XYZ file of C-alpha atoms in Angstrom:
728
model
C 77.928 185.627 -73.708
C 77.843 187.879 -76.664
C 74.423 189.735 -77.630
C 74.418 187.933 -80.980
C 74.560 184.120 -79.616
C 72.906 184.829 -77.013
C 69.391 185.973 -79.240
C 70.506 182.846 -81.499
C 69.829 180.568 -78.864
C 66.736 182.303 -77.448
C 65.554 181.900 -80.994
C 67.168 177.744 -81.136
C 64.979 177.364 -77.794
C 61.723 178.709 -79.370
C 59.160 176.447 -80.430
C 59.544 177.872 -83.845
C 63.188 178.015 -83.844
C 64.357 175.832 -86.529
C 60.894 174.202 -88.360
C 58.897 177.372 -89.346
C 59.196 176.491 -92.938
C 56.915 173.976 -92.730
C 57.552 170.036 -93.016
C 60.867 169.343 -94.311
C 61.268 167.615 -98.008
C 62.041 164.198 -98.089
C 65.729 164.652 -99.031
C 65.764 167.152 -95.141
C 64.484 164.560 -93.277
C 65.102 160.974 -92.060
C 63.296 158.513 -89.767
C 65.732 155.939 -88.447
C 65.873 153.174 -91.222
C 65.227 155.637 -93.730
C 68.066 157.119 -95.631
C 69.737 159.858 -93.660
C 73.452 159.490 -92.065
C 72.164 160.070 -89.182
C 69.332 157.648 -89.072
C 71.718 155.048 -90.563
C 73.879 155.604 -87.416
C 71.163 155.343 -84.860
C 69.863 152.343 -86.699
C 73.496 150.731 -86.194
C 74.047 152.312 -82.528
C 70.284 151.747 -80.938
C 68.354 149.640 -83.453
C 65.468 148.991 -80.894
C 64.951 152.870 -80.739
C 65.432 153.451 -84.498
C 61.693 154.184 -85.353
C 61.385 156.983 -82.352
C 63.474 159.549 -83.923
C 63.131 161.599 -86.627
C 66.109 163.705 -87.994
C 66.180 166.690 -90.087
C 68.354 168.747 -91.511
C 68.260 172.912 -91.037
C 70.501 175.807 -91.999
C 73.512 176.753 -90.036
C 72.901 179.972 -88.370
C 75.270 182.825 -88.539
C 77.262 180.116 -90.269
C 77.361 178.567 -86.243
C 76.506 174.494 -86.566
C 73.295 174.288 -84.724
C 70.551 171.598 -82.984
C 67.608 170.820 -81.548
C 65.907 168.366 -79.608
C 62.398 167.909 -78.833
C 59.387 165.929 -78.554
C 57.613 163.423 -76.282
C 58.129 160.103 -75.373
C 58.850 158.021 -78.479
C 58.733 160.742 -80.748
C 62.060 162.538 -80.808
C 62.804 165.214 -83.449
C 66.410 166.021 -83.419
C 67.083 168.915 -86.097
C 70.689 170.236 -87.184
C 73.064 171.378 -89.271
C 74.865 168.385 -90.920
C 73.957 164.659 -89.799
C 76.672 164.796 -87.584
C 75.483 167.548 -85.511
C 72.035 165.792 -85.445
C 74.021 162.822 -83.750
C 75.771 165.417 -81.690
C 72.035 166.233 -80.370
C 70.646 163.286 -79.972
C 73.691 162.366 -77.883
C 73.184 165.890 -75.931
C 69.556 164.211 -75.435
C 70.802 160.528 -74.372
C 73.097 162.193 -72.078
C 71.186 164.554 -70.215
C 67.919 163.613 -70.595
C 68.144 159.551 -71.002
C 70.812 159.148 -68.715
C 72.881 156.855 -71.568
C 76.361 157.923 -73.660
C 78.453 156.142 -75.981
C 82.134 156.639 -75.948
C 85.601 155.295 -77.135
C 85.893 152.843 -73.977
C 82.252 151.430 -73.214
C 78.953 152.934 -73.302
C 75.995 152.875 -71.527
C 72.746 152.181 -73.455
C 69.948 150.451 -70.723
C 67.129 152.770 -72.299
C 63.557 151.968 -71.903
C 61.830 150.523 -74.185
C 60.278 154.017 -74.613
C 62.751 157.014 -75.046
C 61.779 159.664 -72.910
C 60.488 162.972 -74.241
C 62.278 166.442 -73.856
C 60.196 168.810 -71.618
C 61.805 171.350 -72.790
C 63.807 171.591 -76.038
C 67.508 171.302 -75.872
C 69.140 173.818 -78.553
C 72.688 174.400 -78.847
C 74.867 176.288 -81.309
C 78.271 175.645 -81.384
C 80.822 178.709 -80.567
C 83.442 177.417 -82.896
C 83.717 176.557 -86.930
C 86.344 173.868 -86.354
C 86.064 170.836 -84.401
C 89.511 169.054 -85.462
C 90.343 165.383 -84.336
C 93.240 162.711 -84.588
C 96.600 163.302 -84.486
C 99.220 162.584 -87.188
C 100.749 159.494 -85.422
C 96.621 158.058 -84.437
C 96.939 155.732 -87.401
C 100.051 153.707 -85.788
C 99.672 154.062 -82.176
C 95.861 153.493 -82.070
C 95.853 150.975 -84.103
C 97.377 150.661 -87.725
C 95.563 147.070 -88.973
C 92.043 147.864 -87.492
C 89.626 147.024 -90.663
C 85.999 148.684 -91.171
C 84.128 147.320 -87.954
C 86.569 149.539 -85.942
C 86.719 152.697 -88.291
C 82.713 152.730 -88.329
C 82.111 152.633 -84.711
C 85.346 155.239 -84.382
C 83.103 157.712 -86.653
C 80.250 157.146 -85.394
C 81.121 158.259 -81.847
C 83.349 161.390 -83.305
C 80.048 162.766 -84.672
C 78.126 162.036 -81.603
C 80.791 164.234 -79.940
C 80.686 166.986 -82.328
C 83.505 166.927 -84.467
C 83.361 167.610 -87.964
C 86.880 167.229 -89.477
C 88.865 164.060 -89.235
C 92.232 163.608 -90.208
C 92.476 160.775 -92.427
C 95.924 159.181 -93.448
C 94.948 155.391 -94.253
C 95.369 155.431 -97.914
C 98.046 158.070 -98.464
C 100.787 155.169 -99.505
C 98.657 154.312 -102.728
C 98.520 158.094 -103.584
C 102.497 158.194 -103.435
C 102.758 154.874 -104.547
C 100.608 156.042 -107.638
C 102.232 159.331 -107.950
C 105.848 158.248 -108.075
C 105.033 155.599 -110.526
C 104.936 158.461 -113.047
C 108.336 159.837 -112.332
C 110.993 157.219 -113.028
C 109.931 154.541 -110.162
C 109.493 151.114 -110.268
C 106.362 149.654 -108.422
C 109.051 146.745 -106.425
C 110.979 150.340 -105.512
C 108.071 152.220 -104.078
C 106.551 149.406 -102.351
C 110.416 149.046 -100.661
C 110.005 152.358 -99.964
C 106.517 152.567 -98.259
C 106.765 152.153 -94.608
C 104.996 149.003 -92.981
C 101.235 150.817 -91.916
C 102.134 150.964 -88.072
C 105.237 153.250 -88.994
C 103.576 155.604 -91.957
C 102.583 158.159 -89.877
C 106.280 159.119 -89.555
C 106.951 158.732 -93.123
C 103.855 161.151 -93.636
C 105.998 163.377 -91.525
C 109.002 163.205 -93.261
C 110.742 161.647 -90.553
C 111.631 158.152 -91.944
C 111.094 155.466 -94.577
C 111.100 151.732 -95.416
C 110.898 150.326 -92.047
C 107.952 147.638 -91.516
C 108.218 146.945 -95.156
C 107.905 146.357 -97.869
C 104.220 146.479 -98.401
C 102.560 143.905 -101.022
C 100.244 144.974 -104.027
C 97.440 143.238 -102.188
C 97.801 145.160 -98.880
C 98.060 148.779 -100.936
C 94.557 147.520 -102.127
C 93.330 146.631 -99.023
C 94.037 149.986 -97.408
C 93.118 152.097 -100.666
C 89.738 150.284 -100.069
C 89.507 151.008 -96.331
C 90.115 154.516 -96.709
C 87.696 155.280 -99.059
C 84.909 153.437 -97.124
C 86.451 156.033 -94.253
C 85.755 159.159 -96.514
C 82.844 158.278 -97.816
C 81.181 157.753 -94.347
C 82.414 160.994 -93.233
C 81.181 162.790 -96.238
C 77.604 160.788 -95.470
C 77.541 162.520 -92.664
C 78.299 165.775 -93.217
C 82.084 165.708 -92.158
C 85.345 166.944 -93.644
C 87.908 164.178 -94.410
C 90.967 166.101 -93.498
C 93.600 164.765 -96.333
C 97.160 164.771 -96.362
C 98.871 167.538 -98.888
C 101.710 167.442 -100.819
C 104.752 169.585 -99.425
C 107.676 167.628 -101.016
C 108.760 164.515 -99.626
C 110.483 162.328 -102.375
C 111.981 158.796 -102.730
C 115.842 157.852 -103.063
C 117.663 159.527 -105.816
C 114.624 161.628 -107.166
C 117.339 164.292 -108.480
C 119.391 161.372 -110.435
C 115.879 160.068 -112.303
C 114.613 163.497 -112.885
C 117.093 165.664 -114.420
C 117.237 169.226 -113.237
C 115.608 168.580 -109.730
C 116.642 170.287 -106.564
C 116.362 168.121 -103.604
C 117.524 168.842 -99.717
C 118.920 166.226 -97.953
C 116.757 166.255 -94.017
C 119.394 164.231 -92.116
C 118.419 161.715 -89.422
C 115.136 161.623 -86.982
C 115.555 159.458 -84.391
C 117.842 157.186 -85.709
C 115.895 157.232 -89.212
C 117.370 158.845 -92.333
C 114.669 161.099 -93.404
C 113.375 161.564 -97.100
C 114.963 163.827 -99.302
C 112.921 166.929 -99.785
C 112.237 168.558 -102.969
C 112.541 172.170 -103.371
C 108.880 173.592 -103.612
C 110.078 176.702 -106.086
C 111.081 174.612 -108.751
C 108.917 173.390 -111.434
C 109.583 169.704 -110.779
C 107.984 170.294 -107.180
C 104.945 171.844 -109.291
C 104.837 168.528 -111.549
C 104.249 166.351 -108.713
C 101.837 168.120 -106.656
C 100.008 168.059 -109.461
C 100.040 164.935 -110.426
C 99.477 164.085 -106.199
C 96.788 165.522 -105.751
C 95.143 164.413 -108.939
C 95.966 161.130 -107.862
C 94.292 161.866 -104.728
C 91.540 163.177 -106.102
C 90.776 160.208 -108.316
C 90.985 157.776 -105.451
C 89.410 159.608 -102.478
C 87.769 162.798 -104.222
C 88.479 166.373 -103.097
C 88.171 168.056 -99.435
C 87.839 171.465 -98.503
C 91.118 170.822 -95.901
C 94.231 169.701 -96.433
C 97.418 168.460 -93.731
C 100.822 169.220 -93.937
C 103.785 170.205 -92.106
C 106.652 171.797 -93.253
C 110.254 170.957 -91.855
C 108.412 168.882 -89.052
C 110.466 168.216 -85.836
C 114.231 169.265 -86.926
C 113.659 169.577 -90.789
C 116.439 171.087 -92.916
C 115.557 174.113 -95.340
C 119.385 174.029 -96.735
C 119.457 177.208 -98.471
C 115.837 177.245 -99.621
C 114.237 180.425 -98.030
C 111.133 178.817 -95.952
C 108.911 181.853 -96.675
C 109.110 181.221 -100.598
C 108.856 177.415 -99.905
C 105.662 178.125 -97.896
C 104.144 180.318 -100.930
C 104.924 177.488 -103.451
C 103.504 174.612 -101.566
C 100.254 176.885 -100.876
C 100.181 177.659 -105.046
C 99.964 173.891 -105.402
C 97.374 173.249 -103.069
C 95.424 176.626 -104.429
C 95.964 175.001 -107.856
C 94.621 171.936 -107.201
C 92.077 172.699 -104.404
C 91.326 176.690 -104.766
C 89.233 177.003 -101.989
C 90.956 174.740 -99.437
C 92.131 175.328 -95.866
C 95.556 174.244 -94.998
C 96.269 172.792 -91.594
C 98.961 173.001 -90.159
C 100.632 171.144 -86.470
C 101.183 173.621 -83.663
C 104.368 172.097 -82.341
C 107.455 172.780 -80.955
C 108.658 175.771 -83.467
C 106.035 174.781 -86.116
C 104.717 176.654 -87.878
C 107.749 178.550 -88.534
C 107.004 182.628 -88.318
C 108.405 182.543 -91.898
C 105.145 180.435 -93.249
C 102.634 182.262 -91.661
C 103.878 185.405 -92.870
C 104.342 183.675 -96.438
C 100.960 182.232 -97.105
C 97.322 183.826 -96.614
C 96.489 183.512 -93.161
C 92.975 183.244 -93.601
C 92.797 180.173 -95.320
C 95.406 178.441 -92.623
C 94.166 176.553 -89.465
C 97.350 175.919 -87.082
C 96.019 173.088 -85.138
C 97.995 174.376 -81.388
C 99.313 171.042 -79.778
C 100.572 173.232 -77.051
C 97.872 175.026 -75.534
C 97.827 173.091 -72.547
C 101.155 172.281 -72.081
C 103.461 175.106 -71.453
C 102.268 177.672 -69.012
C 104.085 180.254 -71.215
C 101.844 180.194 -74.442
C 99.849 182.727 -73.902
C 99.256 185.009 -76.798
C 98.745 182.825 -80.048
C 97.636 186.034 -81.745
C 100.925 187.303 -81.425
C 102.955 184.050 -81.747
C 101.071 183.175 -85.120
C 99.983 187.064 -86.298
C 96.685 186.490 -86.228
C 96.070 183.140 -87.889
C 93.418 180.938 -87.204
C 94.147 178.150 -84.808
C 92.159 175.599 -82.493
C 92.965 175.448 -79.012
C 94.163 171.925 -78.681
C 95.190 168.737 -76.211
C 97.867 166.229 -76.542
C 96.769 164.425 -73.277
C 98.687 160.857 -74.311
C 101.698 160.247 -76.123
C 102.464 156.910 -77.596
C 99.196 154.960 -76.536
C 100.279 155.161 -72.844
C 97.466 153.425 -70.806
C 98.011 156.041 -67.990
C 94.701 157.923 -66.914
C 94.065 162.137 -66.741
C 94.577 165.355 -68.441
C 94.979 169.057 -67.960
C 91.164 169.407 -67.885
C 91.647 172.476 -65.417
C 93.348 174.402 -68.111
C 90.612 173.488 -70.310
C 88.067 174.979 -68.008
C 90.400 178.116 -67.630
C 91.877 178.846 -70.857
C 89.293 177.825 -73.817
C 86.397 180.422 -73.258
C 88.579 183.512 -72.032
C 91.117 182.994 -75.084
C 88.099 182.570 -77.673
C 86.115 185.154 -76.599
C 88.924 188.256 -75.631
C 89.039 190.768 -77.977
C 90.785 189.965 -81.464
C 90.856 186.507 -80.724
C 92.035 184.252 -83.271
C 90.631 180.864 -81.718
C 88.306 179.598 -84.764
C 88.098 175.663 -83.543
C 89.229 172.867 -81.070
C 91.815 170.330 -81.693
C 91.535 166.840 -80.189
C 94.624 165.111 -80.717
C 96.002 162.579 -78.222
C 98.769 160.745 -79.968
C 96.546 157.672 -79.816
C 92.657 157.724 -79.370
C 90.562 155.252 -77.691
C 91.359 156.127 -73.912
C 90.387 159.045 -71.055
C 86.823 158.794 -72.246
C 86.668 161.716 -69.765
C 88.559 163.669 -71.257
C 87.156 162.845 -74.644
C 83.711 164.028 -73.452
C 84.836 167.090 -71.689
C 86.813 168.310 -74.512
C 84.181 167.888 -77.318
C 82.072 169.598 -74.885
C 83.838 172.930 -74.930
C 82.295 174.092 -78.523
C 78.779 173.515 -77.171
C 79.133 175.090 -73.837
C 78.239 178.662 -73.028
C 80.945 180.421 -70.928
C 83.917 178.504 -68.948
C 83.347 174.859 -67.767
C 82.360 174.362 -64.135
C 84.686 170.895 -63.692
C 82.848 170.285 -60.046
C 79.386 170.295 -62.077
C 80.276 168.339 -64.949
C 82.328 165.599 -63.024
C 79.235 165.104 -60.915
C 76.985 164.537 -63.776
C 79.388 162.937 -65.697
C 78.774 159.600 -63.980
C 75.156 159.548 -64.210
C 74.976 159.112 -67.637
C 78.441 157.343 -67.855
C 76.619 154.415 -65.416
C 72.679 155.608 -66.196
C 71.531 156.865 -62.768
C 72.755 158.834 -59.616
C 74.891 157.368 -57.437
C 76.908 158.728 -54.240
C 79.650 156.287 -54.839
C 79.947 157.047 -58.339
C 80.082 160.471 -57.557
C 82.701 160.440 -55.106
C 84.935 158.480 -56.880
C 84.653 160.523 -59.837
C 85.221 164.048 -57.736
C 88.408 162.004 -56.234
C 89.562 161.512 -60.508
C 88.706 165.139 -61.054
C 91.183 166.452 -58.403
C 94.081 164.058 -58.778
C 94.344 162.176 -62.486
C 92.206 165.100 -64.386
C 93.268 167.867 -61.860
C 96.519 168.471 -63.559
C 97.601 171.537 -64.958
C 100.396 173.069 -67.386
C 102.210 175.141 -64.982
C 104.026 171.863 -64.465
C 105.139 171.683 -67.820
C 103.449 168.426 -69.104
C 100.269 167.731 -70.819
C 100.403 163.568 -70.383
C 100.098 161.958 -66.957
C 103.339 159.768 -65.976
C 103.666 156.715 -67.296
C 104.049 153.195 -65.727
C 107.934 151.894 -64.104
C 106.713 148.712 -64.721
C 107.324 149.219 -68.570
C 110.709 150.949 -68.170
C 114.023 149.491 -69.323
C 115.157 148.425 -65.585
C 117.134 150.709 -63.174
C 116.541 151.198 -59.443
C 116.600 154.977 -60.464
C 114.577 154.643 -63.428
C 111.441 157.636 -63.105
C 109.703 157.078 -67.044
C 109.674 154.220 -69.312
C 109.224 156.475 -72.631
C 112.288 159.062 -73.043
C 109.876 162.190 -72.399
C 107.322 161.159 -70.453
C 107.094 163.103 -66.712
C 109.684 162.187 -64.226
C 106.854 161.632 -61.381
C 103.535 161.443 -60.648
C 101.517 164.937 -61.632
C 99.163 163.888 -58.471
C 99.110 162.115 -55.132
C 99.053 158.758 -55.309
C 97.177 157.771 -52.203
C 94.550 160.274 -52.998
C 94.050 158.981 -55.989
C 93.384 155.224 -54.658
C 90.154 156.651 -52.702
C 88.764 156.396 -55.910
C 88.976 152.322 -56.107
C 86.829 151.372 -53.017
C 84.369 153.894 -54.262
C 83.829 152.615 -57.894
C 83.560 149.342 -55.885
C 80.582 150.239 -54.149
C 78.430 151.655 -56.824
C 74.888 150.110 -56.602
C 74.959 146.339 -58.681
C 72.206 147.874 -60.986
C 74.751 150.479 -62.379
C 77.865 147.985 -62.922
C 76.704 146.361 -65.740
C 77.365 148.311 -68.257
C 80.805 148.167 -70.379
C 81.100 151.939 -69.210
C 81.484 150.957 -65.961
C 83.611 148.210 -66.328
C 86.339 150.076 -68.224
C 86.220 152.699 -65.878
C 86.667 149.923 -62.988
C 89.711 148.278 -65.068
C 90.669 152.013 -65.546
C 91.032 152.991 -62.056
C 92.525 149.340 -60.864
C 95.224 149.301 -63.229
C 96.452 152.927 -62.362
C 96.578 152.304 -59.049
C 98.340 148.875 -59.625
C 100.794 151.119 -61.782
C 101.237 153.636 -58.964
C 102.806 151.084 -56.717
C 106.038 150.306 -58.797
C 106.690 154.397 -57.740
C 106.467 153.479 -54.130
C 107.956 150.181 -53.984
C 110.909 151.295 -56.499
C 112.835 153.415 -53.977
C 112.756 151.048 -51.449
C 114.022 148.289 -53.673
C 116.834 150.597 -54.316
C 117.319 151.223 -50.781
C 117.585 147.596 -49.971
C 120.093 147.156 -52.861
C 122.382 149.871 -51.540
C 122.363 148.576 -48.092
C 123.259 145.055 -49.546
C 120.265 143.829 -47.440
C 119.836 140.551 -49.848
C 116.756 139.201 -47.849
C 114.550 142.494 -47.724
C 115.680 143.106 -51.858
C 114.392 139.053 -52.211
C 111.075 140.203 -50.436
C 110.325 143.331 -52.537
C 110.671 141.790 -55.798
C 108.660 139.352 -54.891
C 106.043 142.156 -53.818
C 107.328 143.977 -57.377
C 106.517 141.065 -59.220
C 103.266 140.082 -57.711
C 102.222 143.697 -58.434
C 102.824 143.007 -62.064
C 100.942 139.401 -62.011
C 97.967 141.455 -60.309
C 98.237 144.077 -63.080
C 98.404 141.602 -65.904
C 95.414 139.840 -64.691
C 93.389 142.902 -64.570
C 94.341 144.216 -68.020
C 93.371 140.698 -69.317
C 89.953 141.504 -68.664
C 89.703 143.967 -71.608
C 89.571 142.917 -75.380
C 91.338 146.502 -76.091
C 93.757 145.692 -73.778
C 95.202 142.709 -75.304
C 98.587 142.541 -77.099
C 97.036 139.147 -78.822
C 94.674 140.766 -80.317
C 97.139 143.980 -81.766
C 98.867 141.251 -83.457
C 96.292 139.150 -84.788
C 94.474 142.073 -86.258
C 98.239 142.877 -88.207
C 98.661 139.316 -89.261
C 94.855 139.241 -90.894
C 96.021 141.972 -92.968
C 98.540 139.140 -94.912
C 98.066 136.993 -97.666
C 101.185 134.839 -97.234
C 102.906 133.539 -94.018
C 105.916 135.953 -94.675
C 103.688 139.120 -94.755
C 101.871 137.713 -91.893
C 105.223 137.918 -90.071
C 106.259 141.137 -91.431
C 102.929 142.794 -90.459
C 103.197 141.214 -86.970
C 106.614 142.772 -86.779
C 105.951 145.823 -87.796
C 102.711 146.499 -85.401
C 104.753 145.182 -82.599
C 107.797 146.393 -82.716
C 106.200 149.919 -82.756
C 105.176 149.020 -79.087
C 108.718 148.266 -78.147
C 111.841 149.203 -79.307
C 110.066 150.779 -82.149
C 113.007 150.506 -84.922
C 116.340 148.924 -85.041
C 119.184 149.828 -82.493
C 119.993 153.121 -83.818
C 116.346 154.369 -82.914
C 115.578 152.802 -80.187
C 118.789 153.693 -78.272
C 120.340 156.291 -79.673
C 116.873 157.782 -80.670
C 115.230 156.996 -77.283
C 112.583 155.898 -79.175
C 112.341 152.405 -77.368
C 108.971 152.081 -74.825
C 107.958 155.738 -76.573
C 104.832 153.636 -77.140
C 104.636 151.575 -73.892
C 101.269 150.539 -72.489
C 99.863 148.376 -69.750
C 98.583 145.215 -72.094
C 98.218 141.961 -71.526
C 101.056 140.384 -73.112
C 103.548 143.122 -72.727
C 103.022 142.990 -68.984
C 103.247 139.612 -68.048
C 105.686 139.006 -71.373
C 108.377 141.378 -72.400
C 108.155 143.851 -69.205
C 108.077 141.161 -66.690
C 111.266 139.195 -68.309
C 112.957 142.438 -68.351
C 112.415 143.183 -64.311
C 113.059 139.602 -63.526
C 116.217 139.799 -65.961
C 117.381 142.713 -63.841
C 116.708 141.497 -60.775
C 118.422 138.406 -61.224
C 121.344 140.486 -62.228
C 121.091 142.399 -59.068
C 120.853 139.466 -56.940
C 123.780 137.791 -58.335
C 125.841 140.701 -57.634
C 124.739 140.794 -54.129
C 125.550 137.403 -53.787
C 129.369 137.600 -55.430
C 129.591 141.144 -54.039
C 130.753 142.382 -57.720
C 128.908 144.919 -59.743
C 125.858 143.644 -61.714
C 126.336 142.565 -65.184
C 125.375 144.858 -67.889
C 122.196 143.726 -69.752
C 121.757 144.322 -73.570
C 118.525 145.579 -73.279
C 117.778 146.233 -76.910
C 119.040 143.020 -78.143
C 116.835 141.169 -74.915
C 113.620 143.483 -76.698
C 114.076 142.667 -80.207
C 114.792 138.664 -79.517
C 111.106 139.083 -77.715
C 109.693 141.075 -80.726
C 110.382 138.601 -83.377
C 109.970 135.651 -81.665
C 107.426 135.541 -78.257
C 104.873 133.015 -77.298
C 101.077 133.567 -78.688
C 98.616 135.653 -76.335
C 95.312 135.338 -76.159
C 92.881 137.114 -78.671
C 89.689 137.241 -76.059
C 89.699 138.806 -72.978
C 89.449 136.180 -69.358
C 88.866 136.836 -66.107
C 86.463 139.196 -64.026
C 87.418 142.988 -62.959
C 85.540 143.150 -60.159
C 86.900 140.167 -58.434
C 90.789 141.706 -59.538
C 89.792 145.038 -58.545
C 88.546 143.816 -54.649
C 91.762 142.192 -54.698
C 93.867 145.254 -55.666
C 91.843 147.376 -53.368
C 92.499 145.052 -50.442
C 96.285 145.192 -50.931
C 96.693 148.974 -51.209
């Protein structure tokens, strides 16, 4: 431990560390129910205990965010450098003293009437300044039609976990709409150009446009209002709303409408035509950028951080020098916001070396999406010339429901990279393509900035079920030890950062190894060993099974056990088919479809695993029947075909966002496998080759015309889990 950091923590642990200046002012202190952001959050989360906690704002120490929790039973004092950091401190107390917690997926809040006191003050200082969260794709894959109820809790959970920089893409459509209305475009033309909300993240990345639209004026207004509430709440908590910056995306025909402008065609991405790129070196770019930042600030205020990526995933600079373009983009940002940081994604070849060599590196933050992905990523200081970067993880692609993350890499790399001589590691970046999954991974990754030295994974996973379920339980500890060395024990040494997705969700083929084109080809751990976690979870003492956290974990392990059966069964199906053994083939297809039925029953028990709820959320944003239908198609197509045939087939985007949800498993996925098995059975009976199936036509027809699905959960996950455990 560095001497300065050790000195700081010793001071924080002392009785006078954060309160020596005397009683706080009214503006600096808030009891739950008062005016502070942290107190208001506590009133939302634990209203029964709101009067037992006082929050106090204190200065950072040496530039580091700090918190300290002290006090006796029912009289807690939580001190921290921002309201969000105060919530982080309170959550640390909840976990380690009161054995309770909140998460993306479930919570454990069975607390005594009087909150327990703290014998020794809990004091922590963040070891990095930047604690960034959310992927560019999150607004699509996690819930493009979520409302304020969702976002209010999401922000609270992120604050509880210590994040201070949150990517906000909601409302960007209104900024572009108002900006280009000043450059020769009509309202209708711009609303036609804007994609539906589910597909907007890729438009903001300059990958595509228009699909899922047009947007109605009412929808634009509602999304703007939601975005305002999001950024307002983030600021109330002392968190940074990271807004999109302007780097040159323009609607079709910009040069024709604005004589003298120079645009560079960007070709295609995944079967979509990409929007043109306005040469950043030109006066036209300067005018558009000024308008963009002015409009954005009028709508949402200014931010100290803006996210933008030049030439993302195959963007074409044409004959524009990349370094000169980067300097011009940076100049436009600095003109509008002189002290802002430019956040840029570290992904594939992004950012190009020409970019980091051209800009003020001290005011750029690279959000590394490959820290735990490839074993050859070893020296980010050399890769990016000392540009500050955030250690990142993308453990989830497309919103897949698979359990797991490369936690071994987090434990092995983060502290070593951060503390080495000349380190440019200045933050963390939690960037699963869809949030709201893998709650253990969320908690562990979020702990990195508040942990001295490397994380001891064995100890961490031993403690996790204590506050996940409310008390120590030997069966829960054994279950999570199994999960620690299986789903959460993988490593980047095999070249993956995500777990394998489900073959039940794949386009059928007897040799298929993955559902999404870029997913792992095999399980990254032993499935039989993983299954040992299920009976241990079922044996947890009944008193600890009441929380939503326990029930979510039981569902997740049950779901994963069933999903893994597909990889055991498929080779047997292929062997029976290749041998022409029709009777055995029939028996195996019945077994396959039986497991799918169990999977459908399991995921139907949880509201966040319901396609019906996803659809209802989308339709709720429409004001006419036609608009509701359009929004539903936007939302559902993202999970199935992703787009038109060109993107689904040639672009390989079909099933990129596959997930084991009720309605998908029992609907499209079952339909595909039954269709395929029928085709193979006919081939066996007639001794002919199976007739090819046009999968896109089947998928697109189902996406546009499917049955209604429940919007409320049903069934008992404990009963279903016991059935699954007995069949394994």
